XYZ file of C-alpha atoms in Angstrom:
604
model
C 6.816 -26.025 1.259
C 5.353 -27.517 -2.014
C 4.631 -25.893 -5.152
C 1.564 -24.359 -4.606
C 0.444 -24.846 -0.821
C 1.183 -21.681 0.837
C -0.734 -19.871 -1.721
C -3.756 -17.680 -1.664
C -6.790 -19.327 -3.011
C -7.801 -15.789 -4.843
C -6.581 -13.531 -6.566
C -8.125 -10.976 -4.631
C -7.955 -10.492 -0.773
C -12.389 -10.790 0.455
C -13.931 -7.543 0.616
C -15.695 -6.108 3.725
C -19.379 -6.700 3.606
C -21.317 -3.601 2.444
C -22.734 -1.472 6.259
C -26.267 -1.469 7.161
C -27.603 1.963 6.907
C -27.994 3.409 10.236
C -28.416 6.666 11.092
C -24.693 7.594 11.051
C -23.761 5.484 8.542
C -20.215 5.826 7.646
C -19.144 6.521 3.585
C -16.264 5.225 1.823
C -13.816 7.772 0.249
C -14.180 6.171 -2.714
C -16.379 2.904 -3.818
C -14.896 -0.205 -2.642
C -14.167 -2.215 -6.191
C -16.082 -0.443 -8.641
C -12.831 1.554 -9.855
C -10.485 -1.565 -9.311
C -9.459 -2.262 -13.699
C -9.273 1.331 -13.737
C -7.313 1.792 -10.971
C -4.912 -1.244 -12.199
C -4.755 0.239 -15.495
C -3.241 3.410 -13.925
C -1.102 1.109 -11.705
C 0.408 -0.673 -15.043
C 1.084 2.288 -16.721
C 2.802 4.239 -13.571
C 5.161 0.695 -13.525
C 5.842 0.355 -16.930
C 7.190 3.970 -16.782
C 8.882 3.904 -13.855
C 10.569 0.413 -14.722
C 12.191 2.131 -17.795
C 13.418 5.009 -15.929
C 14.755 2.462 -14.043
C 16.184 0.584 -16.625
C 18.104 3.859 -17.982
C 19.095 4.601 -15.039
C 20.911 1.211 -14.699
C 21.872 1.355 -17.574
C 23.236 5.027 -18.543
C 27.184 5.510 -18.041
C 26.027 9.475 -17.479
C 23.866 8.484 -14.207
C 23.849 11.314 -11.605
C 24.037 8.781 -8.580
C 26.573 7.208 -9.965
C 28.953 9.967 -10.568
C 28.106 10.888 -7.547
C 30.107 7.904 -5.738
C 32.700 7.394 -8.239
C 33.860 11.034 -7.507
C 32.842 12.499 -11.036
C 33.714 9.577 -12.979
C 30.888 8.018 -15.072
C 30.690 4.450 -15.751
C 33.443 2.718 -18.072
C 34.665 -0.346 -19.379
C 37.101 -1.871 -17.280
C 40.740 -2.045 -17.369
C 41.599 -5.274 -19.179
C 44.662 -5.127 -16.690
C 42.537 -4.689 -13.661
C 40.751 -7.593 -11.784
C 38.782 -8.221 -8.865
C 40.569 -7.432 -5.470
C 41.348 -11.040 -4.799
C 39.624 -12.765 -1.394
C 41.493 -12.564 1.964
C 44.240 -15.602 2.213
C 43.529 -16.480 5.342
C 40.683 -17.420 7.556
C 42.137 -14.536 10.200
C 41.997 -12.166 7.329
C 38.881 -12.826 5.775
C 37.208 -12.343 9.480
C 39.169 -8.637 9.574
C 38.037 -7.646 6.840
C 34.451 -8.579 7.369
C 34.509 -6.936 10.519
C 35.624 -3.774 9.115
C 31.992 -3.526 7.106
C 29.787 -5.573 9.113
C 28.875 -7.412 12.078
C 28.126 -11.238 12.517
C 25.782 -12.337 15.322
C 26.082 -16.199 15.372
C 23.648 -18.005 17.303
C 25.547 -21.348 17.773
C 28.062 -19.585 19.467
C 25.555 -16.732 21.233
C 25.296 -16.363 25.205
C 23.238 -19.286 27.174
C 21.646 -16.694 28.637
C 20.109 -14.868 26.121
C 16.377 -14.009 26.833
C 14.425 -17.112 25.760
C 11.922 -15.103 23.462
C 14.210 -15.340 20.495
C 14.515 -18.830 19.952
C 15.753 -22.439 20.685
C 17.990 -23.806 18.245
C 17.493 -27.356 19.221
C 13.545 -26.532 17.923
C 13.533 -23.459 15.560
C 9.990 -22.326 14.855
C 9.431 -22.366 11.089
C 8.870 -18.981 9.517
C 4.660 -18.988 9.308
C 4.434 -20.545 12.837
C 6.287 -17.362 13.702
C 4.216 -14.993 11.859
C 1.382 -16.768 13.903
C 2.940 -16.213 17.235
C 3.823 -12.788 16.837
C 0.212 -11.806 15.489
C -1.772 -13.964 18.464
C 0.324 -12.467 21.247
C -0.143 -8.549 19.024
C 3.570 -8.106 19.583
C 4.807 -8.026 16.241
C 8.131 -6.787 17.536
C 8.532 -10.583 18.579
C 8.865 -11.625 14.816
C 11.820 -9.011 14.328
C 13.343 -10.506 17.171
C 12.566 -14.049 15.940
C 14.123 -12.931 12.783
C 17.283 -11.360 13.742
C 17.880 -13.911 16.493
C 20.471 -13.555 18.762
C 20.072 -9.735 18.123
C 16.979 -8.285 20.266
C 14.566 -5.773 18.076
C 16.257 -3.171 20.632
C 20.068 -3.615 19.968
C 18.700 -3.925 16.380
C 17.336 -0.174 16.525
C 20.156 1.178 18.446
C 23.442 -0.167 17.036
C 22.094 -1.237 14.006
C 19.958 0.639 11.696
C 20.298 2.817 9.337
C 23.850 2.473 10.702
C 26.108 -0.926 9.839
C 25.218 -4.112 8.073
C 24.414 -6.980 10.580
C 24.943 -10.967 9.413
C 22.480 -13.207 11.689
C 23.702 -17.255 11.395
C 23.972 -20.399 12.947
C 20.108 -20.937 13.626
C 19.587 -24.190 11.532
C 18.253 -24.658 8.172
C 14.300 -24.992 8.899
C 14.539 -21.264 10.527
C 13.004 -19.974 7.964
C 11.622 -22.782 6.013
C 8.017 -22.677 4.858
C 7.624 -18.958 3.327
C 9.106 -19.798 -0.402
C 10.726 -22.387 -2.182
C 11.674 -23.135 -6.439
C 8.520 -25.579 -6.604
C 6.568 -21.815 -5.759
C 8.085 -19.989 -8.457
C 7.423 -22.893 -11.062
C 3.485 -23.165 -9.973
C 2.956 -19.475 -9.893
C 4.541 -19.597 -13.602
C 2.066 -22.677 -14.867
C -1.001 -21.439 -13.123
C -3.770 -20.181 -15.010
C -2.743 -16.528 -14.816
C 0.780 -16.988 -15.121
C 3.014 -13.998 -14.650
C 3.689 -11.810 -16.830
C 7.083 -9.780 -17.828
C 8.788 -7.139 -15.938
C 5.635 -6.678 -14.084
C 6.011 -10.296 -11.872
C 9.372 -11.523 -13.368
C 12.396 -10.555 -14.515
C 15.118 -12.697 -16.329
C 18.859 -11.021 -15.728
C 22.389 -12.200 -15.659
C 25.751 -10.888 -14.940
C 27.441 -10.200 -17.908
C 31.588 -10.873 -16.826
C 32.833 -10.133 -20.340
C 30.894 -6.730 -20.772
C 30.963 -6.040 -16.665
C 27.107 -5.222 -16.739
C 23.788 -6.745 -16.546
C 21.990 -7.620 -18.977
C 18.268 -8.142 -18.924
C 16.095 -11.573 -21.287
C 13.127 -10.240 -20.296
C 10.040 -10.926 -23.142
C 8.024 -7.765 -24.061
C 6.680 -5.938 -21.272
C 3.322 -7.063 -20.366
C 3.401 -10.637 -21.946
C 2.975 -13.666 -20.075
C 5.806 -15.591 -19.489
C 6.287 -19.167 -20.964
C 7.407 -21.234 -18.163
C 9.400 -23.307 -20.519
C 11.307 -20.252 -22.177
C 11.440 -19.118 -18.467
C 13.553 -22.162 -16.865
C 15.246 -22.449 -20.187
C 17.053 -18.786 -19.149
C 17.388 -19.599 -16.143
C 18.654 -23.599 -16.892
C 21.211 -22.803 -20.256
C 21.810 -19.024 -20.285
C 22.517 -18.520 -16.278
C 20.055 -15.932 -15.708
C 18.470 -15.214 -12.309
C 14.812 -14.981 -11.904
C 13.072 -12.384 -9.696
C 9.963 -12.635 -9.193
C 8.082 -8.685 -8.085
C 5.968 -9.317 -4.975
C 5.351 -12.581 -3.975
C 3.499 -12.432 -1.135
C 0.426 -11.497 -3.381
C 0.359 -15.092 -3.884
C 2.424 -16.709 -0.857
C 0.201 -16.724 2.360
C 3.376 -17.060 4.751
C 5.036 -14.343 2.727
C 1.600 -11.851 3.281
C 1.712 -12.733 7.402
C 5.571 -12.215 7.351
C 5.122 -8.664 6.035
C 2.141 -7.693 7.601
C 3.569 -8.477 11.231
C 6.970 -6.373 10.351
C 5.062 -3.374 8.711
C 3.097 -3.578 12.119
C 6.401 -3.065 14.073
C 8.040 -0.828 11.557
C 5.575 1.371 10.446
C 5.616 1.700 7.099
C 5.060 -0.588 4.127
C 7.202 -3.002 3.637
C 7.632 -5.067 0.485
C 10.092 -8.113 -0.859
C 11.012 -9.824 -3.772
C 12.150 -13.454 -4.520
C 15.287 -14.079 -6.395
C 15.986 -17.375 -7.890
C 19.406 -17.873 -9.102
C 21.352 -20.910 -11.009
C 24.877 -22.716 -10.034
C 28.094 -20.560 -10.786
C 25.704 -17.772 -11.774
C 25.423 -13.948 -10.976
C 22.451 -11.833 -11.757
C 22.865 -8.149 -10.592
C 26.342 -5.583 -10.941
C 26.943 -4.212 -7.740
C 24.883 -1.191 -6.896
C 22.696 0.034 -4.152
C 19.103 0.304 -3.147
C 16.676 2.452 -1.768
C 15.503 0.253 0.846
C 16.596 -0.902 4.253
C 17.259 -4.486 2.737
C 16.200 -7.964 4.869
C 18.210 -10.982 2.348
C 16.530 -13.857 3.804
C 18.485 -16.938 2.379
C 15.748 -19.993 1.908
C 17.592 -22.332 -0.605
C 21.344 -22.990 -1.040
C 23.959 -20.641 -0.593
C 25.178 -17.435 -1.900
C 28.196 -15.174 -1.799
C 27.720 -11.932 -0.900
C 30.137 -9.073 -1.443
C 29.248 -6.113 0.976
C 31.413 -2.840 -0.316
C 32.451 -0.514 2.849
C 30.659 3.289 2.768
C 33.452 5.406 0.521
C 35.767 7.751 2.011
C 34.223 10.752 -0.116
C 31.277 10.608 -2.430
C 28.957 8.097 -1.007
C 25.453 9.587 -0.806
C 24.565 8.421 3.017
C 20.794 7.222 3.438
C 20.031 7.642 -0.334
C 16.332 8.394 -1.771
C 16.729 6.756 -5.054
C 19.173 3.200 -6.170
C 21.863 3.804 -7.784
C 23.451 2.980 -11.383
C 25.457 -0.113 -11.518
C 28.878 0.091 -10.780
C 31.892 -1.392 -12.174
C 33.393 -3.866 -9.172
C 36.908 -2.707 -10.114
C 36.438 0.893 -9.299
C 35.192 -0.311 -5.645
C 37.294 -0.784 -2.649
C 37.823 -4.406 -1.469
C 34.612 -5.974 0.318
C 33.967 -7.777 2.583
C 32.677 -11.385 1.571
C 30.359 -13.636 3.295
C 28.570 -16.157 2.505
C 25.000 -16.822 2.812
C 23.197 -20.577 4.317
C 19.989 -21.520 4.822
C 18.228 -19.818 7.735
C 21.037 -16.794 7.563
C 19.096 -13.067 7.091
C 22.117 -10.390 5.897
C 20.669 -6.669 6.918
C 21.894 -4.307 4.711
C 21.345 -0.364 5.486
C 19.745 1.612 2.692
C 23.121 2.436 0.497
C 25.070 -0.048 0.973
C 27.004 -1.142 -2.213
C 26.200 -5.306 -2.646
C 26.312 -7.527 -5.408
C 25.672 -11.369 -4.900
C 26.813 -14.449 -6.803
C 26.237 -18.381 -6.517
C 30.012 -19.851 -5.663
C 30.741 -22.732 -7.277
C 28.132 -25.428 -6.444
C 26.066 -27.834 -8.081
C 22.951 -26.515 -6.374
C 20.528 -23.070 -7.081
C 20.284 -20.355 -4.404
C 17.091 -18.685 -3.240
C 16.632 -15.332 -1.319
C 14.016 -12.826 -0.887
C 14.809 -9.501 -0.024
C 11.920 -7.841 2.468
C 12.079 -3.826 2.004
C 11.678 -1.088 4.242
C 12.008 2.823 4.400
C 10.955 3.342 0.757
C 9.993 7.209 1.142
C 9.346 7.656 4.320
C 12.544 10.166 5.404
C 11.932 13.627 6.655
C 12.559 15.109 3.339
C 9.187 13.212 2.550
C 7.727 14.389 5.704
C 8.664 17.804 4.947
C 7.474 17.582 1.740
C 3.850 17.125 2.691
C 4.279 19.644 5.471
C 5.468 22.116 3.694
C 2.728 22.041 0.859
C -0.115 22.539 3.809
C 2.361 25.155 5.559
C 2.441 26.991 1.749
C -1.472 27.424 1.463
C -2.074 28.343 5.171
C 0.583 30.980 5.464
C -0.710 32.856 1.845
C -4.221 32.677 3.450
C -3.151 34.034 7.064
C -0.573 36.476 5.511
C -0.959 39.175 3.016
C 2.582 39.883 1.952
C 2.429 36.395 0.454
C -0.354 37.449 -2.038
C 1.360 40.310 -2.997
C 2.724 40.275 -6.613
C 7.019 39.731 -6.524
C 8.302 43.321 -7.534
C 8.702 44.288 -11.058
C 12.098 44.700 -10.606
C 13.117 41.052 -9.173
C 14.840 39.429 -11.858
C 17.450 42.480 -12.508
C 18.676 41.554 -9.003
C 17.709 38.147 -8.538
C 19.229 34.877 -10.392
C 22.237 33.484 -11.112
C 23.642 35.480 -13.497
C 23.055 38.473 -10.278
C 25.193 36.288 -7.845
C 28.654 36.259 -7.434
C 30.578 33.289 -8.077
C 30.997 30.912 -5.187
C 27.339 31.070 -4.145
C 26.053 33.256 -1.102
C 22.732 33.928 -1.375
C 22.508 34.070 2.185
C 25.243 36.608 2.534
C 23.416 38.681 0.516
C 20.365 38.719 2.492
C 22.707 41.338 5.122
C 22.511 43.852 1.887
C 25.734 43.052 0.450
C 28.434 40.732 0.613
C 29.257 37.961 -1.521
C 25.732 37.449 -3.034
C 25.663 41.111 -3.871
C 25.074 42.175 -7.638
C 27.409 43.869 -9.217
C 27.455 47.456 -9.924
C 25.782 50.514 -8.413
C 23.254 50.383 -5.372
C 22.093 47.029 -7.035
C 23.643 45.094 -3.688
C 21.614 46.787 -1.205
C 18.426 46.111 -4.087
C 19.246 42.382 -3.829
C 20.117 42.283 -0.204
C 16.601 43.770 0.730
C 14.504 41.373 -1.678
C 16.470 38.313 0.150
C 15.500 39.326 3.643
C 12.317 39.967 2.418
C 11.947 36.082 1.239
C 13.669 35.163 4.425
C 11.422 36.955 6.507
C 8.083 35.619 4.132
C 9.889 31.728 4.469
C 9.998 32.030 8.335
C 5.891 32.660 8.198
C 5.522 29.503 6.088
C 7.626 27.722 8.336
C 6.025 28.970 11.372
C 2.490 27.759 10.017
C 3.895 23.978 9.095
C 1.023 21.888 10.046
C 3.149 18.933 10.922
C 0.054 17.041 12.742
C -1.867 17.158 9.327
C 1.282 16.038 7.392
C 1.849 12.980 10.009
C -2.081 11.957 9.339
C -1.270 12.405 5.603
C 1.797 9.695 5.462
C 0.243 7.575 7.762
C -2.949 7.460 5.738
C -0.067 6.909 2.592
C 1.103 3.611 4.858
C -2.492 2.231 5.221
C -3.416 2.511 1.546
C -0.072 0.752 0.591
C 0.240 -1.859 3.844
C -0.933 -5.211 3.166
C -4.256 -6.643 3.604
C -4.116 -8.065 7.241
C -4.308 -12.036 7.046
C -7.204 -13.950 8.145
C -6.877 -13.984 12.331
C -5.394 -10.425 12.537
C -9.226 -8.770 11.851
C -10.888 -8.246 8.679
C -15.185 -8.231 8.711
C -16.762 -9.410 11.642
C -19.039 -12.566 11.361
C -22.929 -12.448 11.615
C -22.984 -12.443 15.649
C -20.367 -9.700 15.932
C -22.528 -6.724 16.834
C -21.810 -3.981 18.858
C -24.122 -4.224 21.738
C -24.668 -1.378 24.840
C -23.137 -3.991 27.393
C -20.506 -5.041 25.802
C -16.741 -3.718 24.596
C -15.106 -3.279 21.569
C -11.277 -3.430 20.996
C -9.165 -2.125 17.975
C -7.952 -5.524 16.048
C -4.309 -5.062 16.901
C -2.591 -1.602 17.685
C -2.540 0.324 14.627
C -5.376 -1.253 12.839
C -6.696 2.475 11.770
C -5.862 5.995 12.095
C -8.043 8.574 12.694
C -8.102 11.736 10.986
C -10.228 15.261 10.583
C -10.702 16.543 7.558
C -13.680 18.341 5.940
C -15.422 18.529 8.881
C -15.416 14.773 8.951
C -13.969 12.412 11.288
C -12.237 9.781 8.713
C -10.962 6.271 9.532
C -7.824 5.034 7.326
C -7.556 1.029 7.448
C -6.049 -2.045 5.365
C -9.003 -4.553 5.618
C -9.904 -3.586 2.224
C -6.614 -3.092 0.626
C -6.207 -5.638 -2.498
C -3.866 -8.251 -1.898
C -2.851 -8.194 -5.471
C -2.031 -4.140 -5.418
C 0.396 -4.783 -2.302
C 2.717 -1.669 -2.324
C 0.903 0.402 -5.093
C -1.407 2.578 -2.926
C 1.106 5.755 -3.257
C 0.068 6.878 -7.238
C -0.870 10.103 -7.570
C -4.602 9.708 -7.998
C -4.947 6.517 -6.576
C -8.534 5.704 -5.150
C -8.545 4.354 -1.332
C -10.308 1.376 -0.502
C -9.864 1.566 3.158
C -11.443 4.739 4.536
C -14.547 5.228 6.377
C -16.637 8.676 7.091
C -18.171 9.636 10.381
C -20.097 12.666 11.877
C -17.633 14.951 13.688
C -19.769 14.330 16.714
C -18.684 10.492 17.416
C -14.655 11.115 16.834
C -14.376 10.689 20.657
C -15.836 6.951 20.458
C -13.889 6.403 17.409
C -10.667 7.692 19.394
C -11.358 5.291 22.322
C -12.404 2.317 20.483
C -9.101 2.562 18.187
C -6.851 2.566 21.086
C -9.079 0.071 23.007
C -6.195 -2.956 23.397
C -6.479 -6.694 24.945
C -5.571 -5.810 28.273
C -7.983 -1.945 27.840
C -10.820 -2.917 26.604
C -13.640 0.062 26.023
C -17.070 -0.522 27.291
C -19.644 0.572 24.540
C -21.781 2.475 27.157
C -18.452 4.182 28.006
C -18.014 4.996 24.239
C -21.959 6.752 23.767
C -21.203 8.372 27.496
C -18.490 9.927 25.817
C -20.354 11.777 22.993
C -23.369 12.467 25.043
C -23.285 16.000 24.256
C -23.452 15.442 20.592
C -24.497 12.468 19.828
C -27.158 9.904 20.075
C -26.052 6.306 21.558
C -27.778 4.404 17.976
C -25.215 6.952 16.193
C -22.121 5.864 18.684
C -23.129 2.026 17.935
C -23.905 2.130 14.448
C -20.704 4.245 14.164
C -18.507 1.562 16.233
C -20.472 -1.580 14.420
C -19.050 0.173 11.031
C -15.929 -0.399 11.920
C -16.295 -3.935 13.211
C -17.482 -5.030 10.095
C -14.665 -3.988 8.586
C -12.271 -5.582 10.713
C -10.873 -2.436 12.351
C -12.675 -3.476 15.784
C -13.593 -6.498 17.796
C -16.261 -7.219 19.853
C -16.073 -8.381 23.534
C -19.190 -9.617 25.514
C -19.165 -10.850 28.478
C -14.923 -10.675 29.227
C -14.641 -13.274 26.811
C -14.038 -12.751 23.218
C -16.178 -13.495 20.295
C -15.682 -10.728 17.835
């Protein structure tokens, strides 16, 4: 597109208007944008601390993760007699040894009877016409498929992820034209706000003398020049990313928002801008499910296999960068307009521009960030904790004077077997006297207390908890898919209501309230940054206990099952007052969670 055109007009994404007062008028969890500088403040901070960790990570030969993969072996200097496994001779071999790492779905050569919902490629919808599609029809699984084309969404779940890296080519250079292009980056540089450094751009190159990156970014929080910008990027070789773009790019914020609709979690990207006969990142890998849409020229892509040994499978935190001579040979592809590479959260990948005249542009779109069952647990077993020690007495109890003369490491014997001991002796006995059978009965007593937290895991409350997580850090729904109702969308006894698209709240319980989670009111500009400890949310609404039943109804209400408002008051009869049920219900339409339906046809 041109510089500029698929942009946001604000900064900010419009605000639900404020709810009449009613008699059950709902209450935010916290104000809507009285808190917002504070809140960014905190934001900034949490970034600029986590972006150094980051940094050191990357950047410290000691890195956990990566000793981890090299087997023990921290990050060195390369062998001056050692060089890059060189590419596959042949065309035959280059195709074996990409199909030892990954698969290639090709659509120029795919079936001619392939279901016709994933595309033509005599017409190939560009990317926000897609976006559109998928959101008018509410079957945002559409734009995965439209995406991955020739691969349905459900051979994508099944054989793909989490599983093997998938290449998707051969559907034309417009497929995914129209969601960011170079003339973006330089107008979102020169506008008034600019960006500013290491929070919306970084500057990094390749280093192939030291083997590492190395990062030109200004000091963190400045703005950066756009001249000093393309002059890194024009005479030093550096790559550009640029953090979040769809806070500015309007097909970038319907792109997202129709995949975190099918995927169910947030989902985030980044742009990266590179130069001719350039490289900016060392090989390494994230912790993301990675989407590599290719928008502008081409770039070669090396893809490392999983290890034999070492390789942390389905990792919770990237990696330190690795030096490509300790790898094992990858397999190399390269990257054209319209081609999206899926890459499986660990996968080892570093990228490079081959030798052409002409710049490459990518985004990456990101999924899975923190959303495994370890995170699941987590919050489950923090609710499980405080129930169990207020249902069970032995919890409360004090630990026995005597635990740590039996207890600890310096009690166990070596090779582990703290379990053993919990059968009063064994190889996680202590040493010495009776002190085995001491130890032994202090473990079974933990295992026995563990079992009572376990048994009390409140795993419904933990599912509300990350799914309340996912609509504080979702992005704002674009204008069509909801948001505040207009002046003549009111909830009226004769009419219906339906839920904006499926998923557009969740309904929760908690302190006696019944408590409605949404995006509408999620800032555009705070995309992905609704996880902070601390941080306030915009989108929730409080009810009486006594409507949840309406609320229930009206959020599953769909196109094709609509819910009749009388239906909804009928429901709480025994509770509650039909003005409570409407005002309740016309809450939530002028937020955006609902629509209104009158008369079959609809005008909400």
């Amino acid at each position: 597109g041109t510089a500029g055109a698929a942009f946001g007009g604000g900064e900010a994404a419009p605000r639900p208007a404020p709810v009449p007062a009613p008699t059950a008028q709902p209450r935010s969890v916290s104000g809507p944008s009285g808190k917002k500088q504070r809140r960014q403040a905190q934001a900034q901070a949490q970034r600029d601390t986590q972006q150094q960790r980051s940094h050191t990570q990357h950047t410290t030969p000691s890195h956990a993760v990566a000793a981890k993969v090299l087997q023990g072996e921290g990050r060195r200097r390369p062998d001056s007699s050692k060089k890059r496994p060189p590419l596959p001779p042949t065309d035959a071999a280059a195709k074996a040894a990409i199909a030892k790492v990954l698969d290639v779905a090709d659509a120029a050569t795919a079936s001619a009877d392939a279901p016709e919902s994933l595309l033509t490629r005599e017409n190939p919808p560009p990317g926000p016409l897609a976006c559109a599609a998928a959101d008018a029809t509410d079957a945002p699984e559409s734009l995965l498929g439209w995406l991955l084309a020739p691969v349905p969404p459900a051979a994508f779940w099944e054989r793909y992820f989490e599983r093997r890296p998938l290449l998707c080519k051969g559907r034309g250079r417009g497929h995914l034209r129209g969601f960011f292009c170079k003339a973006d980056v330089d107008a979102l540089l020169r506008r008034e706000r600019g960006l500013v450094w290491r929070y919306n751009v970084d500057a990094v190159r390749f280093d192939e003398s030291l083997r590492e990156k190395v990062v030109h970014n200004g000091a963190p929080g400045e703005r950066a020049d756009p001249d000093r910008v393309w002059e890194l990027f024009e005479s030093r070789g550096c790559s550009l990313r640029v953090l979040h773009p769809q806070r500015w790019s309007d097909a970038l914020q319907s792109l997202l928002a129709g995949l975190e609709r099918h995927f169910g979690c947030a989902v985030g990207c980044n742009a990266y801008l590179t130069p001719p006969r350039s490289q900016g990142f060392a090989p390494h890998w994230d912790d993301i499910d990675a989407f590599v849409l290719q928008l502008e020229g081409t770039k070669r892509w090396h893809v490392y296999p999983r290890q034999a040994a070492g390789q942390e499978r389905w990792p919770r935190e990237s990696s330190a960068d690795f030096v490509p001579e300790d790898l094992p040979p990858p397999a190399v592809v390269t990257l054209h307009p319209g081609d999206v590479l899926y890459m499986p959260r660990g996968t080892i990948h570093e990228a490079a521009v081959a030798d052409t005249d002409e710049h490459s542009l990518h985004v990456t779109v990101s999924s899975g960030h923190r959303v495994t069952w370890a995170d699941f647990m987590q919050l489950a077993l923090q609710g499980a904790l405080a129930t169990a020690a207020e249902e069970n007495e032995a919890l409360r109890r004090c630990v026995p004077r005597d635990v740590f003369d039996h207890l600890g490491v310096v009690h166990a014997e070596d090779g582990g077997g703290e379990r053993e001991g919990a059968d009063g002796g064994g190889k996680g006995a202590s040493k010495g006297g009776d002190g085995g059978s001491r130890r032994g009965a202090l473990l079974s007593q933990i295992e026995r207390m563990v079992r009572k937290v376990v048994s009390a895991m409140p795993v419904d409350s933990a599912a509300d908890q990350m799914c309340a997580r996912f609509m504080a850090q979702r992005m704002v729904p674009p204008a069509g898919a909801g948001g505040p109702g207009g002046a003549d969308a009111t909830v009226r006894t004769g009419g219906a209501v339906r839920a904006a698209f499926a998923g557009a709240g969740r309904l929760v319980i908690e302190g006696g309230e019944a408590v409605v989670y949404h995006p509408f009111a999620n800032p555009r500009e705070l995309h992905m940054e609704g996880d902070e400890p601390g941080a306030e949310v915009e989108g929730a609404l409080c009810f009486p206990l006594e409507v949840a039943p309406a609320l229930e109804a009206a959020l599953g209400a769909t196109h094709g099952a609509l819910l009749g408002v009388r239906e909804a008051a009928e429901a709480c009869a025994e509770h509650a007052a039909e003005e409570d049920v409407l005002a309740s219900l016309q809450a939530l339409v002028d937020a955006g969670v609902l629509k209104t339906v009158d008369d079959d046809s609809d005008s909400g």
